Coordinates of C-alpha atoms (C1' of nucleotides) in Angstrom, one line a residue:
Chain J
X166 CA -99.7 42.8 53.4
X167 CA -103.2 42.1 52.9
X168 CA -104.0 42.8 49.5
X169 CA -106.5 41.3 47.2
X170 CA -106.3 37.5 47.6
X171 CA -105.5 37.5 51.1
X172 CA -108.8 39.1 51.7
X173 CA -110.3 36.7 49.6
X174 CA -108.6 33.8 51.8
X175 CA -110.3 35.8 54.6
X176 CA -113.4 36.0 53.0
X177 CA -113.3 32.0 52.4
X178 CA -111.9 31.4 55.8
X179 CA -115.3 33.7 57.4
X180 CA -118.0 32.3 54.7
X181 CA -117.3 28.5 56.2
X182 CA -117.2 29.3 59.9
X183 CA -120.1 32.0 59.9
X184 CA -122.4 31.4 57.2
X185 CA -125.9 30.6 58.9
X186 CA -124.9 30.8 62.1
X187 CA -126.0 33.1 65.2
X188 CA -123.7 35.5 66.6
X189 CA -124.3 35.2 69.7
X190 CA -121.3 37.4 71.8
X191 CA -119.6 39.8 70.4
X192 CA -116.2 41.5 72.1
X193 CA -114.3 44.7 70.8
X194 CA -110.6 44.5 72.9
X195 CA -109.7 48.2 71.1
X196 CA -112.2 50.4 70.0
X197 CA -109.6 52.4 67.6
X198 CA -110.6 50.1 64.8
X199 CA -114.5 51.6 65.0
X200 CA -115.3 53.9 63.2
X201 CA -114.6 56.8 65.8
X202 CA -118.4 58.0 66.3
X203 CA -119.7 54.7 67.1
X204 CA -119.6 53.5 70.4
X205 CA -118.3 49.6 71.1
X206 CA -121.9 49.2 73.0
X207 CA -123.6 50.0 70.1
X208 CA -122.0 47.6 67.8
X209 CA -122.4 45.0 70.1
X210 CA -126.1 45.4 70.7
X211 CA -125.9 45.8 66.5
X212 CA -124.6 42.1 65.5
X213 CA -125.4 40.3 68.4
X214 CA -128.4 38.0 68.0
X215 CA -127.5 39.0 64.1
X216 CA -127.3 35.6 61.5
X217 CA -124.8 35.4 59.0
X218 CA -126.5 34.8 55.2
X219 CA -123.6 35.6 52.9
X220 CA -120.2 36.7 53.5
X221 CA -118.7 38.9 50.2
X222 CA -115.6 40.6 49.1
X223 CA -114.9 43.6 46.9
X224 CA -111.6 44.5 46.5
X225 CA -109.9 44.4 49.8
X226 CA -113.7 45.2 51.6
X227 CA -115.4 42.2 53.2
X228 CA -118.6 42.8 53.4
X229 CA -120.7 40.1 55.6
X230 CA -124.5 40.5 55.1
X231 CA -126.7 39.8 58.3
X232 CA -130.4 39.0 58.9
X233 CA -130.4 43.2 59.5
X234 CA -127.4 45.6 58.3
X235 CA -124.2 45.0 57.0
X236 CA -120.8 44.5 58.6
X237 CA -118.1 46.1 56.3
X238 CA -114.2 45.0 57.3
X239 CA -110.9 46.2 56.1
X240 CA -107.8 44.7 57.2
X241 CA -105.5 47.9 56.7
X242 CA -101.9 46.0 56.9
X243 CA -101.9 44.0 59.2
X244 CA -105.3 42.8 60.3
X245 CA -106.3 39.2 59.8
X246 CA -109.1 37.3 60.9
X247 CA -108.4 33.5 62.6
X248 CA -111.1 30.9 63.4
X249 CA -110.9 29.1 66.9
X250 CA -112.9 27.9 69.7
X251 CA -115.1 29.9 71.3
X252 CA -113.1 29.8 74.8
X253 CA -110.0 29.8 72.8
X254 CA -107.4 33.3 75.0
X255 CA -107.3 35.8 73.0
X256 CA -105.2 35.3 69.4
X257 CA -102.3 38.1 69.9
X258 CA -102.8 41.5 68.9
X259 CA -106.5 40.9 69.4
X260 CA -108.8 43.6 69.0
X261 CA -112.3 42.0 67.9
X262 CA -114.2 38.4 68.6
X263 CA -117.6 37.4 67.1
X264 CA -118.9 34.3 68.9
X265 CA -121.3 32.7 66.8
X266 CA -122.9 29.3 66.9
X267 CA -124.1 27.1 63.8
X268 CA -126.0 24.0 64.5
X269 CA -124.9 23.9 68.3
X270 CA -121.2 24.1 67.6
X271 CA -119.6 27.4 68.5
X272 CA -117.1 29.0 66.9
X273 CA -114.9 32.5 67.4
X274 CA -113.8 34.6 64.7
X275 CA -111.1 36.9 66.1
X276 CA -110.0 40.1 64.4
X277 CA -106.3 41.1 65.1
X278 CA -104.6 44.1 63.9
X279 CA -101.1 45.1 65.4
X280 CA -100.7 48.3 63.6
X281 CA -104.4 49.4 63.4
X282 CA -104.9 50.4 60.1
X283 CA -108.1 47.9 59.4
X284 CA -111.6 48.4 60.1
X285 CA -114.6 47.2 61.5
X286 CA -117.9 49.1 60.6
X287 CA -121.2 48.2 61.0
X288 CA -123.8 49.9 58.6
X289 CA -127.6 49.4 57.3
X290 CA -126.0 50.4 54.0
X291 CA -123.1 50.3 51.9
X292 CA -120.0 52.3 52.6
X293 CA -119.4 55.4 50.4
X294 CA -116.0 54.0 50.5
X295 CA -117.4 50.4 49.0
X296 CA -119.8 51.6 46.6
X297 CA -116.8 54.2 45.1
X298 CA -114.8 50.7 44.4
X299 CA -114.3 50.1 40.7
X300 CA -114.5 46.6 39.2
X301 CA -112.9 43.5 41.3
X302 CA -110.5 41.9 38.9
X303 CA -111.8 37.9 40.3
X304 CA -115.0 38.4 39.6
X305 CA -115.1 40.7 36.8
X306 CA -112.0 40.7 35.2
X307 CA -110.2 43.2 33.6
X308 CA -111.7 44.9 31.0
X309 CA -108.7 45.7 28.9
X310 CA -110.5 48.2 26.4
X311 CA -112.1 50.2 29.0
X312 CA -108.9 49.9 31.0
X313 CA -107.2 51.4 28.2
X314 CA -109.5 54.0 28.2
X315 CA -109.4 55.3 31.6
X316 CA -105.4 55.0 31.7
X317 CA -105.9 57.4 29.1
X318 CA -106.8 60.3 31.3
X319 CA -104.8 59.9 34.1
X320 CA -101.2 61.8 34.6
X321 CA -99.1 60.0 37.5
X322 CA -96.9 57.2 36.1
X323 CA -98.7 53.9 35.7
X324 CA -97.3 52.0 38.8
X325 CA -99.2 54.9 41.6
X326 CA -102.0 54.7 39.0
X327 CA -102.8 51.3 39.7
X328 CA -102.9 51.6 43.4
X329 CA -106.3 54.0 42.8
X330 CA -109.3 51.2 44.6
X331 CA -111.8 53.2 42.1
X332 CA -110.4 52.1 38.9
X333 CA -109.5 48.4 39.9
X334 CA -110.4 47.1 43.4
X335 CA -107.9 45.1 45.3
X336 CA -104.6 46.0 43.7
X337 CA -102.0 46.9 46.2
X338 CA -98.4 47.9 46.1
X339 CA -97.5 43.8 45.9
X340 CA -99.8 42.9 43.0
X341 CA -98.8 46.5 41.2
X342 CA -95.6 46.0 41.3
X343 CA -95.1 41.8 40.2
X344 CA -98.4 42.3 37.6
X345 CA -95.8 45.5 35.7
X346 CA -92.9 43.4 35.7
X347 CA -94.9 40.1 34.2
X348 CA -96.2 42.4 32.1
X349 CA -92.5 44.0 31.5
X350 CA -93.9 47.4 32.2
X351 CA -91.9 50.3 33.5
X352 CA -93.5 51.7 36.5
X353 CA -92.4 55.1 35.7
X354 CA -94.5 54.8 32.8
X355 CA -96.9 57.3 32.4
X356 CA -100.0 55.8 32.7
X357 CA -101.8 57.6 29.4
X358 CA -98.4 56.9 27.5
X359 CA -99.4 53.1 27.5
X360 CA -100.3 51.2 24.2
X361 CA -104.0 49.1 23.9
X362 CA -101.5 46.2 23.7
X363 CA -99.1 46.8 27.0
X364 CA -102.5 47.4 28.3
X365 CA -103.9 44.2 27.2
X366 CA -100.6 42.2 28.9
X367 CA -101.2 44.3 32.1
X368 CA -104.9 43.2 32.3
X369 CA -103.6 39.8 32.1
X370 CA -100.5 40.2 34.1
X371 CA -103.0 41.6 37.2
X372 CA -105.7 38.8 37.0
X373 CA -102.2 35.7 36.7
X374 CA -100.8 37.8 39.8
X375 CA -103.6 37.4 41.5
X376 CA -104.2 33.6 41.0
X377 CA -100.6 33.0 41.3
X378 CA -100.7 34.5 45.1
X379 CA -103.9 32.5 45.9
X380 CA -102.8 29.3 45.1
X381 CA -100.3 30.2 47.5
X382 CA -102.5 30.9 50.5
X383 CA -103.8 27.2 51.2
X384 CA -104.7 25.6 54.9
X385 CA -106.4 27.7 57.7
X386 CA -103.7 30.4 58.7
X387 CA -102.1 32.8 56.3
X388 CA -98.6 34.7 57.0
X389 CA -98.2 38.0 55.5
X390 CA -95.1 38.4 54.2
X391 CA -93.3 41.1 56.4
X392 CA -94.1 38.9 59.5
X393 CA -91.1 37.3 61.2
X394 CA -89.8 34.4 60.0
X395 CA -92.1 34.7 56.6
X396 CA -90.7 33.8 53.5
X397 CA -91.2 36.6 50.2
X398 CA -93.3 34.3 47.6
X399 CA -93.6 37.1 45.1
X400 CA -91.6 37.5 42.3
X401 CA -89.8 41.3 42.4
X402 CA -91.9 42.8 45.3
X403 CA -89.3 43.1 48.1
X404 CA -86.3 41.9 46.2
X405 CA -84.6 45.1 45.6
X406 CA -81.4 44.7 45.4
X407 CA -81.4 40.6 44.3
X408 CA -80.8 39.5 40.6
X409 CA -83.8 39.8 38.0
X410 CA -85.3 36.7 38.0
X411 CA -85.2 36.8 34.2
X412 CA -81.8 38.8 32.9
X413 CA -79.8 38.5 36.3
X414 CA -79.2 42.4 36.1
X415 CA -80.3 44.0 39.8
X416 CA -83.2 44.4 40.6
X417 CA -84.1 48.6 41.2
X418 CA -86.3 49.8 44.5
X419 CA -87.4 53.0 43.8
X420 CA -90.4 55.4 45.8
X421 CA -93.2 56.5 43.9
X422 CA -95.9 58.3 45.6
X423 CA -94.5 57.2 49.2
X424 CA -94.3 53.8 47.7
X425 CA -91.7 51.3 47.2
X426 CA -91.6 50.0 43.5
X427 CA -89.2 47.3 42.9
X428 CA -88.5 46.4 38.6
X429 CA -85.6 45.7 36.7
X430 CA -85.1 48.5 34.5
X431 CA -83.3 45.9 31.2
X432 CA -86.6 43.9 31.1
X433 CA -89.4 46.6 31.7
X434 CA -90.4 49.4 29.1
Chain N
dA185 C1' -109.6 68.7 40.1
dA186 C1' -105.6 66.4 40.6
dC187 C1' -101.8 65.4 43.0
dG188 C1' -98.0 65.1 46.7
dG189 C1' -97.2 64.4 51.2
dA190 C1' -98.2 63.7 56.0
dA191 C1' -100.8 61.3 59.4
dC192 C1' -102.6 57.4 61.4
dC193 C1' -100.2 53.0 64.0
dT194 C1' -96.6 49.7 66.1
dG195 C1' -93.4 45.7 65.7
dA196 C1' -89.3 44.3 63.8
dA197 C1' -85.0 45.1 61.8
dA198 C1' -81.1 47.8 61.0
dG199 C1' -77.9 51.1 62.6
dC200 C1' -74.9 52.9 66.1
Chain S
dT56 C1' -76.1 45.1 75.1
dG57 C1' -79.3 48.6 74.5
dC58 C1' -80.8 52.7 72.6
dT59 C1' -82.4 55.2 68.3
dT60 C1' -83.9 55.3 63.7
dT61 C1' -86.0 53.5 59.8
dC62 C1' -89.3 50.9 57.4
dA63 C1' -93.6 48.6 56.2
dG64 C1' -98.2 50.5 53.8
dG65 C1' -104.1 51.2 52.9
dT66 C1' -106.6 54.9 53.4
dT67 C1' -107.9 59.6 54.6
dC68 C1' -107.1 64.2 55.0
dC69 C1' -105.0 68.5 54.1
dG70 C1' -102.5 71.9 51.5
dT71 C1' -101.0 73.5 47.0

DNA sequence: AACGGAACCTGAAAGC
DNA sequence: TGCTTTCAGGTTCCGT
């Protein structure tokens, strides 16, 4: 699932294909990932003719920045963004292309998104939803102090805290769950129950997990890791069930907040 | 205000 | 074999 560093590998992926170049044709297959006031036409007539100057991420937000206005994207679950020719058939599940061209070479970027949970938005501002995203823990870090600080407050268990986009952006239900158990962290924690210094190895457990999955994602395609044939990388997220990769005791896959959490319950506090 | 839960989606896997 | 059920989950919305 696309979570912080696979937007970030999106993010890369877009900045080298699109930065400076004209888009010159722009195609939306399935208008249900529009924002549903917005007609396809004009989005269209908004980005074509449109160059690319920076291409940024916040959280799990991509936010491209154009000559004129903004184009916000979310990949939801399951949406991922491929670069090809620009005559390339469509990649499956295809719901958006961008033709653009850079120094007479053309290239496509083509938005897929089986499930339709992502988004495509085009604005002349930034997103309520973008501008209510708290700090991004790659380029700011974690502030462990004021971390501790706002945990403080906060009643649900610590595990459903950490999926909140306003107090870190980009932590999903994968990085939650293998940032607690490096940081050998109960999920059923409550999240104001937490010591400065558990706090301090969660702030560092979050920013590691991250890395950790981004060294991962190298080359030009990514697999998430509930598509076919995909291989789990992470180290307790899926593995219910399986030995603790530390004590051996299994692994426990419990639902918090409609979520699964997976921790061993001998190594986290 | 804060929280739980459902809804939005559909492909794949598991169950029967 | 083929049908049905379950699961995945980021975000938004609604009800309590």
């Amino acid at each position: 699932m696309p979570e912080l560093p696979e937007v970030e590998f999106a993010r890369r992926l877009l900045e080298r294909a699109l930065k400076g170049a004209t888009i010159e044709r722009v195609a939306i297959e399935d208008a249900r990932i529009l924002d549903q006031r917005v007609k396809p036409r004009a989005v269209i007539t908004a980005l074509s003719g449109r160059r690319v100057q920076a291409v940024e991420r916040r959280g799990k937000w991509l936010r491209i920045v154009l000559d004129r206005g903004l184009l916000f994207s979310h990949l939801g679950m399951t949406g991922k963004w491929t670069i090809g020719k620009a005559d390339d058939p469509p990649v499956r599940f295809e719901k958006a292309r961008l033709v653009a061209t850079k120094r007479a070479r053309r290239v496509a970027a083509c938005f897929s998104d089986p499930r339709l949970f992502g988004r495509f938005v085009v604005a002349s501002e930034d997103l309520d939803a973008y501008r209510e995203l708290g700090p991004d823990p790659l380029h700011d870090g974690v502030d462990a102090d004021r971390l501790h600080a706002k945990l403080a407050r906060r009643k649900l268990p610590i595990k459903p805290t950490l999926l909140d986009q306003a107090l870190l952006a980009g932590v999903g239900n994968i990085q939650a769950t293998d940032a607690l158990f490096m940081a050998r962290i109960d999920p059923r924690r409550a999240s104001s129950a937490l010591s400065r210094r558990e706090v301090g190895a969660l702030a560092r457990a979050i920013v590691r997990s991250i890395e950790r999955t981004l060294e991962l994602e190298q080359g030009d395609t990514i697999q998430y890791v509930e598509e076919p044939g995909a291989d789990n990388p992470f180290i307790v997220y899926g593995r219910g069930g399986d030995p603790c990769p530390k004590c051996k005791r299994a692994l426990v896959r419990i639902v918090q907040a409609g979520r699964a959490t997976v921790f061993c319950s001998r190594c986290q506090r």
